[in-house]
Coordinates of C-alpha atoms in Angstrom, one line a residue:
M258 CA 0.1 0.0 0.0
I259 CA 1.4 3.3 -1.1
V260 CA 0.8 6.4 1.0
L261 CA 1.5 9.8 -0.4
A262 CA 2.9 12.4 1.7
V263 CA 2.8 16.0 0.7
H264 CA 5.3 18.4 1.9
K265 CA 3.7 21.8 2.4
P266 CA 5.5 24.7 3.8
M267 CA 3.6 26.1 6.7
A268 CA 3.8 29.4 8.4
E269 CA 6.7 29.7 10.7
P270 CA 5.7 28.8 14.3
Q271 CA 6.6 31.2 17.0
N272 CA 8.7 28.6 18.8
G273 CA 11.3 27.9 16.1
G274 CA 10.3 28.2 12.6
T275 CA 10.5 24.4 11.7
L276 CA 8.5 22.9 8.9
E277 CA 5.3 20.7 9.6
W278 CA 4.1 17.8 7.5
T279 CA 0.3 17.9 6.4
H280 CA -1.7 14.7 6.4
P281 CA -2.9 13.6 3.0
D282 CA -6.6 13.5 4.2
Q283 CA -6.6 17.1 4.9
V284 CA -5.1 17.8 1.5
M285 CA -7.9 15.8 -0.3
R286 CA -10.6 17.3 1.9
L287 CA -9.4 20.9 0.9
H288 CA -9.3 19.9 -2.8
R289 CA -12.8 18.3 -2.7
M290 CA -14.2 21.5 -1.1
K291 CA -12.7 23.6 -4.0
L292 CA -14.2 21.4 -6.6
K293 CA -17.6 21.5 -4.8
K294 CA -17.5 25.4 -4.7
R295 CA -16.8 25.5 -8.4
A296 CA -19.6 23.1 -9.2
L297 CA -22.0 25.1 -7.1
Q298 CA -20.9 28.3 -8.7
A299 CA -21.3 26.8 -12.2
R300 CA -24.7 25.6 -11.4
M301 CA -25.8 29.0 -9.9
N302 CA -24.5 30.7 -13.2
K303 CA -26.4 28.3 -15.2
N304 CA -23.1 27.2 -16.7
T305 CA -23.8 23.6 -17.6
S306 CA -20.8 23.0 -19.4
T307 CA -18.5 24.2 -16.6
G308 CA -20.5 22.1 -14.1
Q309 CA -20.2 19.1 -16.2
H310 CA -16.5 19.6 -16.7
V311 CA -15.8 20.2 -12.9
A312 CA -18.0 17.1 -12.1
K313 CA -15.9 15.2 -14.8
D314 CA -12.7 16.4 -13.1
L315 CA -14.0 15.4 -9.7
N316 CA -15.0 11.8 -11.0
E317 CA -11.6 11.4 -12.6
F318 CA -9.8 12.7 -9.6
N319 CA -11.8 10.2 -7.4
S320 CA -11.0 7.3 -9.7
N321 CA -7.3 8.0 -9.6
S322 CA -7.1 8.7 -5.8
S323 CA -5.5 6.4 -3.4
G324 CA -6.8 2.9 -2.9
S325 CA -6.9 3.3 0.9
Q326 CA -9.5 6.2 0.7
H327 CA -12.3 5.0 -1.7
V328 CA -14.6 7.8 -2.6
S329 CA -18.0 6.9 -4.3
Q330 CA -19.7 8.8 -7.2
K331 CA -21.8 11.8 -6.2
R332 CA -25.5 10.8 -6.4
K333 CA -28.3 13.1 -7.7
N334 CA -29.8 15.4 -5.3
P335 CA -33.7 14.6 -5.5
F336 CA -34.6 18.0 -4.0
V337 CA -32.9 19.9 -6.8
I338 CA -35.5 22.1 -8.6
S339 CA -35.8 21.3 -12.3
E340 CA -36.6 23.7 -15.0
T341 CA -40.1 22.2 -15.6
N342 CA -41.0 22.5 -11.8
K343 CA -39.5 25.9 -11.7
K344 CA -41.9 27.1 -14.5
A345 CA -45.0 25.5 -12.7
K346 CA -43.8 27.2 -9.6
D347 CA -43.6 30.5 -11.4
T348 CA -47.1 30.0 -12.9
L349 CA -48.5 29.1 -9.4
S350 CA -46.9 32.2 -8.1
A351 CA -48.5 34.2 -10.7
T352 CA -52.0 32.6 -10.3
L353 CA -52.1 33.2 -6.5
E354 CA -52.0 37.0 -7.3
V355 CA -55.5 36.9 -8.8
S356 CA -58.5 38.1 -6.8
N357 CA -59.8 36.1 -3.8
D358 CA -63.0 35.3 -5.7
N359 CA -61.1 33.5 -8.4
T360 CA -58.4 31.8 -6.5
L361 CA -59.7 28.4 -5.6
F362 CA -61.3 27.8 -9.1
E363 CA -58.4 29.0 -11.1
L364 CA -56.1 26.5 -9.5
L365 CA -58.5 23.7 -10.6
K366 CA -58.5 25.1 -14.2
L367 CA -55.1 26.2 -15.0
N368 CA -54.9 24.7 -18.4
G369 CA -58.5 25.3 -19.5
Q370 CA -59.7 27.3 -22.5
R371 CA -60.6 30.9 -22.1
E372 CA -64.1 30.6 -23.3
E373 CA -66.8 27.9 -23.7
K374 CA -70.2 27.5 -25.0
T375 CA -72.9 26.5 -22.6
S376 CA -75.9 24.4 -23.5
T377 CA -78.0 27.6 -23.7
G378 CA -75.7 29.0 -26.4
V379 CA -74.3 31.9 -24.3
S380 CA -70.6 32.5 -24.1
V381 CA -69.3 32.1 -20.6
D382 CA -65.8 33.1 -19.3
N383 CA -63.8 30.2 -18.2
S384 CA -62.5 32.0 -15.1
L385 CA -64.7 30.1 -12.7
T386 CA -66.1 32.8 -10.5
F387 CA -69.1 32.1 -8.3
A388 CA -71.5 33.8 -10.7
N389 CA -70.1 31.6 -13.6
V390 CA -70.4 28.3 -11.6
L391 CA -74.0 29.0 -10.7
A392 CA -74.8 29.9 -14.3
K393 CA -73.2 26.7 -15.5
L394 CA -75.1 24.7 -13.0
E395 CA -78.5 26.2 -14.2
S396 CA -77.4 25.3 -17.8
T397 CA -76.7 21.9 -16.7
S398 CA -80.0 21.5 -15.0
Q399 CA -81.7 22.7 -18.2
T400 CA -80.0 20.0 -20.3
P401 CA -82.1 16.8 -20.8
D402 CA -80.6 13.8 -19.2
L403 CA -80.6 11.0 -21.9
N404 CA -80.3 8.4 -19.1
A405 CA -83.4 9.7 -17.4
P406 CA -86.3 7.1 -17.2
T407 CA -89.0 7.6 -19.8
G408 CA -92.7 7.1 -19.5
A409 CA -96.0 8.7 -18.4
A410 CA -97.2 9.4 -14.8
Y411 CA -100.6 8.1 -15.8
I412 CA -102.2 4.8 -17.2
P413 CA -104.4 5.5 -20.2
I414 CA -108.0 4.2 -20.1
D415 CA -108.9 1.2 -22.1
W416 CA -112.6 0.7 -22.6
T417 CA -111.9 -2.8 -24.0
L418 CA -113.4 -5.6 -22.0
K419 CA -110.7 -8.0 -20.7
T420 CA -111.0 -11.6 -19.9
K421 CA -107.6 -12.2 -18.2
M422 CA -104.8 -10.2 -16.5
R423 CA -101.5 -11.2 -15.2
F424 CA -99.1 -9.2 -13.1
M425 CA -95.3 -10.3 -12.7
S426 CA -92.8 -8.7 -10.4
L427 CA -89.4 -9.6 -9.0
K428 CA -90.6 -8.8 -5.5
P429 CA -93.6 -10.6 -3.8
F430 CA -96.8 -8.7 -3.9
P431 CA -98.0 -7.1 -0.6
W432 CA -101.4 -9.2 -1.0
N433 CA -102.3 -12.6 -1.9
G434 CA -105.5 -14.5 -2.6
K435 CA -105.9 -16.2 0.9
L436 CA -108.1 -13.7 2.8
K437 CA -108.8 -13.5 6.5
T438 CA -112.4 -13.1 7.6
S439 CA -111.8 -9.4 8.5
E440 CA -110.1 -8.7 5.2
E441 CA -112.7 -10.2 3.1
A442 CA -115.5 -8.5 5.0
S443 CA -113.8 -5.0 4.9
G444 CA -113.1 -5.5 1.2
T445 CA -116.7 -6.4 0.4
T446 CA -118.1 -3.5 2.6
G447 CA -115.7 -1.1 1.0
F448 CA -116.8 -2.1 -2.5
V449 CA -120.5 -2.2 -1.8
R450 CA -120.5 1.1 0.2
C451 CA -118.0 2.7 -2.2
L452 CA -115.6 3.5 0.6
N453 CA -111.9 4.4 0.1
I454 CA -110.8 2.2 3.1
G455 CA -107.0 2.9 2.3
E456 CA -107.2 6.7 2.2
K457 CA -109.8 7.7 4.7
E458 CA -110.2 7.0 8.5
T459 CA -112.6 4.0 9.1
T460 CA -112.9 1.2 11.4
L461 CA -112.6 -1.3 8.6
D462 CA -109.5 -3.3 8.0
T463 CA -107.2 -1.3 5.8
S464 CA -104.6 -4.0 5.1
P465 CA -103.3 -4.4 1.5
N466 CA -105.3 -7.8 1.3
A467 CA -108.6 -5.9 2.1
R468 CA -107.9 -3.3 -0.4
F469 CA -107.0 -5.8 -3.0
H470 CA -110.2 -7.7 -2.5
Q471 CA -112.2 -4.5 -3.0
C472 CA -110.6 -4.1 -6.5
C473 CA -111.5 -7.5 -7.6
L474 CA -115.4 -7.4 -7.3
I475 CA -117.9 -6.6 -10.0
W476 CA -121.9 -6.6 -10.2
Q477 CA -123.4 -8.7 -12.8
H478 CA -126.9 -9.7 -14.0
P479 CA -128.1 -12.4 -14.7
S480 CA -125.9 -14.9 -12.7
L481 CA -126.7 -18.5 -13.6
P482 CA -124.0 -20.7 -11.9
W483 CA -124.3 -23.5 -14.5
L484 CA -123.7 -21.1 -17.4
E485 CA -120.7 -19.0 -18.3
L486 CA -122.2 -15.6 -19.3
F487 CA -118.9 -13.9 -20.0
P488 CA -117.7 -13.8 -22.7
R489 CA -121.0 -14.6 -24.5
S490 CA -119.7 -17.6 -26.3
A491 CA -122.1 -20.5 -26.9
G492 CA -119.2 -22.7 -27.9
K493 CA -118.1 -22.9 -24.1
V494 CA -121.4 -24.6 -23.3
S495 CA -121.6 -28.3 -24.0
A496 CA -124.4 -29.7 -26.0
A497 CA -125.4 -32.1 -23.2
L498 CA -125.7 -29.2 -20.6
A499 CA -127.6 -27.1 -22.9
S500 CA -130.2 -29.9 -23.7
N501 CA -130.6 -30.5 -19.9
I502 CA -131.1 -26.9 -19.1
G503 CA -134.1 -26.5 -21.5
I504 CA -134.4 -22.7 -21.0
A505 CA -135.1 -22.0 -24.7
N506 CA -137.9 -24.8 -24.6
N507 CA -139.6 -23.4 -21.5
Q508 CA -141.6 -20.2 -22.2
C509 CA -142.2 -19.5 -18.4
I510 CA -138.4 -19.5 -17.7
K511 CA -137.7 -17.4 -20.6
D512 CA -140.4 -14.8 -19.7
A513 CA -139.2 -14.7 -16.1
L514 CA -135.5 -14.0 -17.0
N515 CA -136.6 -11.4 -19.5
R516 CA -138.8 -9.6 -16.9
E517 CA -136.0 -9.6 -14.4
W518 CA -133.6 -8.4 -17.0
C519 CA -135.7 -5.5 -18.1
N520 CA -136.1 -4.4 -14.4
S521 CA -132.3 -4.5 -13.9
F522 CA -131.5 -2.8 -17.3
R523 CA -133.9 -0.1 -16.3
S524 CA -132.5 0.4 -12.9
L525 CA -128.9 0.6 -14.2
F526 CA -129.8 3.0 -16.9
H527 CA -131.5 5.4 -14.2
L528 CA -128.4 5.3 -12.1
L529 CA -126.5 6.4 -15.3
R530 CA -128.6 9.3 -16.0
A531 CA -128.5 10.3 -12.4
G532 CA -124.8 10.5 -12.3
Q533 CA -124.4 7.5 -9.8
C534 CA -122.9 5.1 -12.3
P535 CA -120.2 6.1 -14.5
Y536 CA -120.6 3.4 -17.1
F537 CA -121.9 -0.1 -17.8
Y538 CA -121.9 -2.8 -20.4
V539 CA -124.6 -4.8 -22.1
C540 CA -123.0 -8.0 -23.6
A541 CA -125.4 -9.7 -26.1
N542 CA -124.4 -12.8 -28.2
T543 CA -123.8 -10.8 -31.4
F544 CA -123.0 -7.3 -30.1
T545 CA -121.8 -5.3 -27.1
V546 CA -123.2 -1.9 -25.9
L547 CA -121.3 0.5 -23.7
F548 CA -123.2 3.2 -22.0
R549 CA -121.3 6.1 -20.5
A550 CA -122.6 8.9 -18.2
A551 CA -122.5 12.6 -19.0
G552 CA -119.1 13.9 -18.0
V553 CA -117.1 10.9 -18.8
C554 CA -114.5 11.6 -21.5
G555 CA -115.5 15.3 -21.3
L556 CA -118.8 14.8 -23.0
S557 CA -121.6 16.7 -21.5
E558 CA -124.4 14.3 -22.4
I559 CA -124.9 10.6 -21.9
H560 CA -123.7 8.6 -24.8
A561 CA -123.4 4.9 -26.0
L562 CA -121.4 2.8 -28.5
V563 CA -122.5 -0.4 -30.2
T564 CA -120.1 -2.8 -31.9
P565 CA -120.2 -4.9 -34.0
T566 CA -123.2 -4.0 -36.0
T567 CA -124.8 -5.3 -39.3
R568 CA -126.7 -3.4 -41.9
G569 CA -129.9 -5.0 -40.6
F570 CA -129.3 -3.7 -37.1
R571 CA -128.6 -0.1 -38.6
Q572 CA -131.7 -0.5 -40.6
S573 CA -133.6 -1.2 -37.4
L574 CA -132.2 1.9 -35.7
K575 CA -133.3 4.0 -38.8
Q576 CA -136.8 2.5 -38.5
Q577 CA -136.9 3.8 -34.9
E578 CA -135.7 7.2 -36.1
I579 CA -132.4 6.9 -34.0
E580 CA -129.6 9.0 -35.5
Y581 CA -126.2 7.9 -35.2
S582 CA -122.7 8.2 -36.6
M583 CA -119.9 5.7 -37.4
P584 CA -116.6 7.2 -36.0
L585 CA -114.4 4.5 -37.3
R586 CA -115.8 4.5 -40.9
K587 CA -113.8 6.8 -43.4
D588 CA -116.9 7.7 -45.4
S589 CA -119.3 8.2 -42.4
K590 CA -121.6 10.6 -44.4
R591 CA -125.2 10.0 -43.9
R592 CA -127.1 8.0 -46.3
S593 CA -130.8 7.8 -46.6
D594 CA -131.0 4.2 -47.2
T595 CA -129.2 3.3 -44.0
G596 CA -129.6 6.3 -41.8
D597 CA -125.9 6.7 -41.2
S598 CA -125.3 10.2 -40.1
D599 CA -122.7 12.5 -38.3
S600 CA -123.8 13.5 -34.8
K601 CA -123.7 17.3 -34.8
T602 CA -125.4 18.3 -31.6
V603 CA -125.7 21.2 -29.2
D604 CA -129.4 21.0 -28.7
A605 CA -130.3 17.3 -29.3
A606 CA -134.1 17.8 -29.6
S607 CA -133.9 20.7 -32.2
E608 CA -131.2 18.6 -34.1
T609 CA -133.5 15.5 -34.3
Q610 CA -136.3 17.5 -35.7
T611 CA -134.0 19.1 -38.4
T612 CA -132.4 15.8 -39.3
N613 CA -135.9 14.1 -39.8
H614 CA -136.9 17.1 -42.0
R615 CA -133.6 16.7 -44.0
Q616 CA -134.1 12.9 -44.3
E617 CA -137.6 13.5 -45.6
G618 CA -136.4 16.0 -48.1
D619 CA -133.6 13.7 -49.3
D620 CA -135.9 10.9 -49.7
Y621 CA -138.3 13.2 -51.9
E622 CA -135.3 14.4 -54.0
E623 CA -134.1 10.9 -54.7
E624 CA -137.5 9.7 -55.6
E625 CA -137.8 12.7 -58.2
E626 CA -134.4 11.7 -59.4
D627 CA -135.4 8.1 -59.9
E628 CA -138.4 9.1 -61.8
A629 CA -136.4 11.4 -64.0
Q630 CA -133.9 8.5 -64.7
D631 CA -136.6 6.2 -65.6
A632 CA -138.3 8.7 -67.9
W633 CA -135.0 9.4 -69.7
L634 CA -134.3 5.6 -70.2
E635 CA -137.9 5.2 -71.6
S636 CA -137.4 8.0 -74.0
L637 CA -134.3 6.1 -75.3
G638 CA -136.7 3.2 -76.2
I639 CA -135.5 0.8 -73.3
E640 CA -138.2 -1.6 -72.1
N641 CA -139.7 -1.4 -68.7
S642 CA -138.4 -4.9 -67.8
E643 CA -134.9 -3.8 -68.7
I644 CA -135.2 -0.5 -66.6
Q645 CA -136.3 -2.7 -63.7
R646 CA -133.3 -5.1 -64.0
I647 CA -131.0 -2.1 -64.0
N648 CA -132.8 -0.8 -60.8
N649 CA -132.5 -4.0 -59.0
S650 CA -128.8 -4.3 -60.0
Q651 CA -128.0 -0.9 -58.7
A652 CA -129.9 -1.4 -55.5
R653 CA -128.0 -4.7 -55.0
M654 CA -124.6 -2.9 -55.5
T655 CA -125.7 -0.3 -53.0
L656 CA -126.7 -3.0 -50.4
E657 CA -123.4 -4.7 -50.9
K658 CA -121.4 -1.5 -50.5
E659 CA -123.3 -0.8 -47.2
S660 CA -122.7 -4.4 -46.0
E661 CA -118.9 -4.2 -46.4
V662 CA -118.2 -3.0 -42.8
D663 CA -120.6 -5.5 -41.3
N664 CA -119.2 -7.2 -38.1
L665 CA -116.0 -5.2 -38.7
R666 CA -114.4 -2.5 -36.4
Q667 CA -115.5 0.2 -38.8
S668 CA -119.2 -0.8 -38.1
L669 CA -119.2 0.9 -34.5
V670 CA -122.1 3.0 -33.9
F671 CA -122.0 6.2 -31.7
V672 CA -125.1 7.9 -30.2
R673 CA -125.5 10.7 -27.7
G674 CA -128.1 12.7 -25.8
V675 CA -131.7 11.9 -26.6
E676 CA -130.7 9.3 -29.0
A677 CA -129.0 7.2 -26.2
Q678 CA -132.5 7.3 -24.5
A679 CA -134.0 6.1 -27.7
L680 CA -131.3 3.3 -27.9
F681 CA -132.2 2.0 -24.4
N682 CA -135.8 2.0 -25.3
F683 CA -134.9 0.0 -28.6
L684 CA -132.6 -2.6 -26.7
I685 CA -135.2 -3.2 -23.9
N686 CA -137.8 -4.3 -26.7
C687 CA -135.2 -5.8 -29.1
K688 CA -136.1 -9.5 -29.6
S689 CA -132.9 -10.1 -31.5
A690 CA -130.8 -9.2 -28.4
T691 CA -131.6 -12.6 -26.9
A692 CA -130.9 -15.8 -28.8
A693 CA -133.9 -17.9 -29.7
T694 CA -131.9 -21.1 -30.0
G695 CA -128.5 -22.6 -29.2
A696 CA -126.7 -23.1 -25.9
L697 CA -127.5 -19.7 -24.6
G698 CA -130.9 -19.5 -26.1
G699 CA -133.5 -17.7 -24.0
V700 CA -130.7 -16.1 -21.8
P701 CA -130.9 -12.2 -21.9
P702 CA -127.8 -10.1 -22.3
T703 CA -125.2 -9.9 -19.6
L704 CA -125.1 -6.5 -17.7
L705 CA -121.8 -5.7 -16.1
S706 CA -121.3 -2.6 -13.8
P707 CA -118.9 -1.1 -11.2
T708 CA -121.9 -0.1 -8.9
A709 CA -124.9 -1.9 -7.5
F710 CA -128.3 -1.9 -9.2
H711 CA -131.5 -3.9 -8.8
G712 CA -131.1 -7.7 -9.4
A713 CA -127.3 -7.5 -9.5
T714 CA -125.2 -10.3 -8.2
L715 CA -121.9 -9.6 -6.5
K716 CA -119.2 -11.6 -8.4
P717 CA -115.6 -11.9 -7.3
L718 CA -112.7 -12.3 -9.9
K719 CA -110.9 -15.5 -10.0
I720 CA -107.2 -15.1 -8.6
R721 CA -104.4 -17.5 -8.9
E722 CA -100.9 -16.9 -7.6
S723 CA -97.8 -18.7 -8.7
V724 CA -94.0 -18.4 -9.0
V725 CA -92.3 -18.6 -12.4
R726 CA -88.8 -18.6 -13.8
V727 CA -87.7 -16.7 -16.8
D728 CA -84.1 -17.0 -17.8
N729 CA -83.0 -18.2 -14.4
D730 CA -84.8 -15.2 -12.9
K731 CA -87.6 -15.8 -10.2
Y732 CA -90.9 -13.9 -10.8
Y733 CA -93.8 -13.7 -8.7
S734 CA -97.1 -14.0 -10.8
L735 CA -100.7 -12.9 -10.0
E736 CA -103.4 -13.9 -12.5
L737 CA -106.9 -12.6 -12.6
N738 CA -109.8 -14.1 -14.5
G739 CA -113.2 -12.8 -15.2
P740 CA -114.8 -9.7 -16.6
L741 CA -112.3 -7.0 -16.0
L742 CA -113.9 -3.6 -16.5
P743 CA -111.7 -0.4 -17.3
H744 CA -111.3 0.8 -13.7
V745 CA -109.7 -2.5 -12.5
L746 CA -106.2 -1.9 -14.0
P747 CA -105.8 1.8 -12.7
S748 CA -107.0 0.9 -9.4
L749 CA -104.6 -2.1 -9.0
C750 CA -101.7 0.1 -10.3
H751 CA -102.7 2.8 -7.7
L752 CA -102.7 0.1 -4.9
M753 CA -99.3 -1.1 -6.0
K754 CA -98.0 2.5 -5.9
S755 CA -99.3 3.2 -2.4
S756 CA -97.7 -0.2 -1.2
Q757 CA -94.3 0.8 -2.5
L758 CA -94.0 -1.6 -5.4
E759 CA -92.6 0.4 -8.1
Q760 CA -91.3 -2.2 -10.7
Y761 CA -93.6 -4.7 -12.3
S762 CA -95.3 -5.6 -15.6
A763 CA -98.9 -6.5 -16.6
S764 CA -100.4 -8.2 -19.7
C765 CA -103.9 -8.3 -20.7
A766 CA -106.0 -10.7 -22.8
Q767 CA -108.6 -8.6 -24.8
L768 CA -112.0 -9.4 -25.8
A769 CA -111.5 -8.7 -29.4
P770 CA -115.1 -7.4 -30.5
T771 CA -114.8 -4.7 -27.8
I772 CA -111.6 -3.1 -29.0
P773 CA -113.5 -0.5 -31.3
F774 CA -114.7 1.1 -28.0
T775 CA -111.1 2.3 -27.4
M776 CA -110.3 3.1 -31.0
A777 CA -113.2 5.4 -31.2
K778 CA -111.6 7.4 -28.4
H779 CA -114.6 9.8 -27.3
G780 CA -116.7 8.7 -30.1
T781 CA -117.1 12.1 -31.6
D782 CA -115.1 15.3 -32.3
Q783 CA -114.7 17.4 -29.1
R784 CA -115.2 20.8 -30.6
V785 CA -118.4 22.3 -28.9
N786 CA -118.9 25.9 -28.0
V787 CA -115.3 27.0 -29.1
T788 CA -115.3 30.5 -30.6
E789 CA -112.8 31.8 -33.0
G790 CA -109.4 32.6 -31.5
E791 CA -110.2 30.7 -28.2
D792 CA -108.2 27.9 -27.0
Q793 CA -109.9 24.5 -27.5
S794 CA -108.3 23.0 -24.3
S795 CA -109.7 25.9 -22.2
A796 CA -113.1 25.4 -23.6
R797 CA -113.1 21.8 -22.4
V798 CA -112.2 22.7 -18.8
P799 CA -115.7 23.6 -17.7
L800 CA -117.1 20.3 -19.1
N801 CA -114.5 18.3 -17.3
V802 CA -115.1 20.2 -14.0
F803 CA -118.8 20.1 -14.0
G804 CA -118.8 16.4 -15.2
Q805 CA -116.6 15.2 -12.4
E806 CA -118.5 17.2 -10.0
N807 CA -121.8 15.6 -11.2
L808 CA -120.3 12.1 -10.9
S809 CA -118.8 12.7 -7.3
D810 CA -121.2 9.9 -6.0
C811 CA -120.6 7.3 -8.7
G812 CA -118.2 5.3 -6.4
F813 CA -114.8 6.4 -7.9
N814 CA -112.3 8.3 -5.8
E815 CA -111.3 11.7 -6.8
E816 CA -108.1 10.7 -8.8
L817 CA -109.8 7.8 -10.6
L818 CA -112.9 10.0 -11.6
G819 CA -110.7 12.9 -12.8
H820 CA -108.8 10.3 -15.1
F821 CA -112.2 9.0 -16.5
C822 CA -113.5 12.6 -17.0
S823 CA -110.5 13.7 -18.9
P824 CA -111.3 15.2 -22.3
D825 CA -107.9 14.4 -23.7
P826 CA -108.1 11.7 -26.5
T827 CA -104.5 10.8 -26.0
R828 CA -105.4 9.4 -22.5
I829 CA -107.3 6.6 -24.3
D830 CA -105.4 3.8 -25.7
V831 CA -105.6 0.0 -26.2
L832 CA -103.5 -1.8 -23.5
E833 CA -102.0 -5.1 -24.3
S834 CA -99.0 -4.8 -21.9
I835 CA -97.8 -2.3 -19.4
K836 CA -94.7 -1.8 -17.5
C837 CA -94.0 0.3 -14.4
F838 CA -90.6 1.5 -13.3
N839 CA -90.0 4.0 -10.6
G840 CA -93.7 5.3 -10.8
L841 CA -93.7 5.9 -14.6
Y842 CA -95.6 3.7 -17.1
T843 CA -94.8 2.5 -20.5
W844 CA -97.4 0.5 -22.4
S845 CA -97.9 -1.2 -25.9

């Protein structure tokens, strides 16, 4: 091992002036200190080349130094401020000099653009002051959310009769088909007395089961336990059972059934006129009639719809001088041979008289026209037999054209006002309303109503519960069978909403012949007493208010009654399936 000794002259001491030897470690320490000072000076002067040169000399010196004193390479100082950090620091220092109102928000938006366009199209300065932040929040709240749930807050009215309805939900329903004694009694009492047992204070049972049972009851006449009177399909009655009944062959039974039916029909129609029954159905073997009270659908008079009809039926209405319209028929202009006419009423009595005079005048004009045509053909030398053949052929073509809509949806007939009273008199004396032969021969039409009437029988709907699996998901199913009137679905959905069940679906089985009731909407155009320049919707408001007030004792609660009295035609639609999600409804 070689040790270097450096002879360095020192200052002469006071005691003798002899020379002293300096230790090599002290010499190296002084040399390193000089190199560090140079490197620091070069870094401070931003002289990179000088700094690198000094660092290189230092490294070379360290590598050539004595083996006894090993010096490691200088490592990089992690706390040295780089050029990038220095620029960011300078920018931050400049930013902190802005006003106190902008300080916090400017730190969050250092690299933003200076201006941006909000959703309202107004240019807003990107310096996020409190005023700009509030303006931006308001513009965001006005921007529609594409992920927001869609749907309507109401369920449209479907005037179609339904035979079956099924509800499905991922969560169990708050009620079931097994009723306790108090629940069944309270539900029946609430339905018969038209009480809102879930919304008003009462001593009755207000459990979900009782309220559910109240929604599953109906009034019907006649009620023959051995016959299925809804839907009116003779194919469901076996020939053996029909032969054993013998109603059609026993005149006394037929007369008794018809007499009781007339009393019940008359009682129900009087309730309708008095505003204590909102609507009811008359289900015959070949047609169905829907009577609606004044105020329902915003109409100021009682009205009725009949579907399907035939030319013979319409001819019978003409013979009874009952004026009607066919809303679903495109060419629903009145024809003298069938009596088809548009209903244009404000004063029903004066309109009927005017229409009768018009019909007589049209018949007289057509007779004169036929005579003129016959005379013109005779002047051409055509024989009378040939003229008669031409007339018969033309009459046959006219009858075929009028019979094209028979038993179709376009054959729906609408009457209102005094014509509805005339239709009631026609049906109560109509012999064709009751079949003379067949499995249901001698059985009068079925009357269905949400309110009680003379001779009515309280009938419950058939309920079946089950659990089904669809794609490995467990669903709770609730199926209802029977005559399902239009108010049943809205009532059950309102009950589910009050029971905090916000996600479910329902599917309905329609009675196809009654679908035109819904397709006809209100049955007529709702443009009555609307002056020029007046909003049509505002003109309907008094009709809706007065109609709803007149029907306050019909048995419906205020919300449901307001729904049925709405004059808006968009609130009437055919419902095959409906889904509820978070209180909003979608249907198809």
